[in-house]
Steps between C-alpha positions, in 0.01 A plus 500: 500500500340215370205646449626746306660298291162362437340821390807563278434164328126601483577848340723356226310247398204781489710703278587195255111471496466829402751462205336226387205697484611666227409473170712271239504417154186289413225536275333778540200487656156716376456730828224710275241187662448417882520082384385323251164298599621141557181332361605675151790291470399129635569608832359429858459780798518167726815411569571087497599334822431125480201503291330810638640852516522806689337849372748752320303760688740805485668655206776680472458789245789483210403889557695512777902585557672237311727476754253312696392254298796305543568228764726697681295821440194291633683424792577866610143545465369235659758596845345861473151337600593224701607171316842361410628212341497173646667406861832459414484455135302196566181316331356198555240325219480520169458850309164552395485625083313754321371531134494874481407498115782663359666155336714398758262200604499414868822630672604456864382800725843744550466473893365511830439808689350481851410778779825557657287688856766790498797286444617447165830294597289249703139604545393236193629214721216598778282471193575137390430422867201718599312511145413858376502650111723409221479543158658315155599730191544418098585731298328572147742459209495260280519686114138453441366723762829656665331762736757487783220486738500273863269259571462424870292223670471595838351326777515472896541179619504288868780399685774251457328271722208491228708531203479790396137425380331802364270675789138549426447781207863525546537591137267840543675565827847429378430739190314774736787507751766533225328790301442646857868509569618604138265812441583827572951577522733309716866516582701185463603413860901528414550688133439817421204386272158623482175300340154665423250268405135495380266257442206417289234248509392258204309220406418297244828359475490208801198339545329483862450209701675199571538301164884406449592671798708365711359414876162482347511880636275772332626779406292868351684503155600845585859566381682793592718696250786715694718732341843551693720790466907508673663813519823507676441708810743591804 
């Protein structure tokens, strides 16, 4: 019985993620452009984590369902290819900021997703212990480039008992691993939600190597564009 209390819990607070998801009344953001190029606007595709930063090396298209580009909307997405929020709501350290170039300056990253292994109630906790890939998220939309697009720095990092240290070229693995997992369509694990998802390579945008970076980890300057579509599907 208690357990399924525990999925009911789990199921309604899916469902008040998927509300969220939708969209509300804000400025309207220009979906007729996949982002706006950071560098146009002052920005930095480094993040900034106590003096150094952390690659934005994954976009999320403003192209895609708007529904997704959300937190919550993120979220659903992220639990259809295994990551979920934070063990029990829970962070520890400081947020890292972004200066996405859109006027908004450097803002605090919207949240912490982490592979969840099959088990988005608790599966993120065996994360924090055992290492494994995570990724950070801003969101472009400040009203001088207001794209709507996700910026993701993703990276796979060691265990707890090495603090969560980035492992070697764990910025190109974490990156690979997550485009491996997004492309192509899969089911979210409880809703009757379906993402397809595509993904395009670019450069010229983050420089390569290991200046800034955080780690002192090098890194391809390869960022990968993804464009995510959610149908609702029983």
């Amino acid at each position: 019985m208690m357990v399924t209390a525990a999925l009911s819990v789990a199921t309604i607070a899916l469902i008040c993620q998927f509300a969220l998801a939708l969209p509300t009344e804000t400025q309207a953001a220009d979906a007729s452009v996949d982002f706006f190029p950071v560098a146009n606007g002052g920005g930095s595709m480094l993040d900034k984590s106590g003096g150094l930063g952390e690659p934005l090396n994954v976009i999320i298209s403003a192209k895609s369902s708007s529904d997704v580009l959300t937190k919550g909307g993120l979220t659903l997405f992220a639990q259809a290819i295994g990551f979920s929020t934070e063990c029990l709501g829970l962070h520890i350290g400081d947020p890292q900021t972004a200066n996405l170039g859109d006027g908004n300056g450097d803002v605090n990253e919207m949240g912490v997703w982490r592979a969840d292994f099959g088990n988005i109630g608790v599966g993120t906790c065996l994360e924090s212990f055992q290492g494994g890939n995570h990724f950070r998220a801003w969101t472009q939309n400040g009203s001088s480039a207001n794209s709507g697009a996700l910026f993701l720095a993703v990276s796979k990092e060691e265990d707890l008992s090495q603090h969560h240290i980035i492992i070697p070229d764990g910025y190109n693995i974490g990156r690979d691993e997550l485009v491996a997992a997004a492309v192509g369509t899969h089911k979210h694990p409880i809703l009757p939600l379906k993402f397809t998802t595509t993904s395009t390579s670019l450069t010229g945008l983050l420089a390569a190597g290991t200046q800034g970076v955080n780690h002192n980890i090098s890194q391809d300057g390869i960022v990968k564009l993804l464009t995510v579509s959610m149908k609702i599907s029983f």
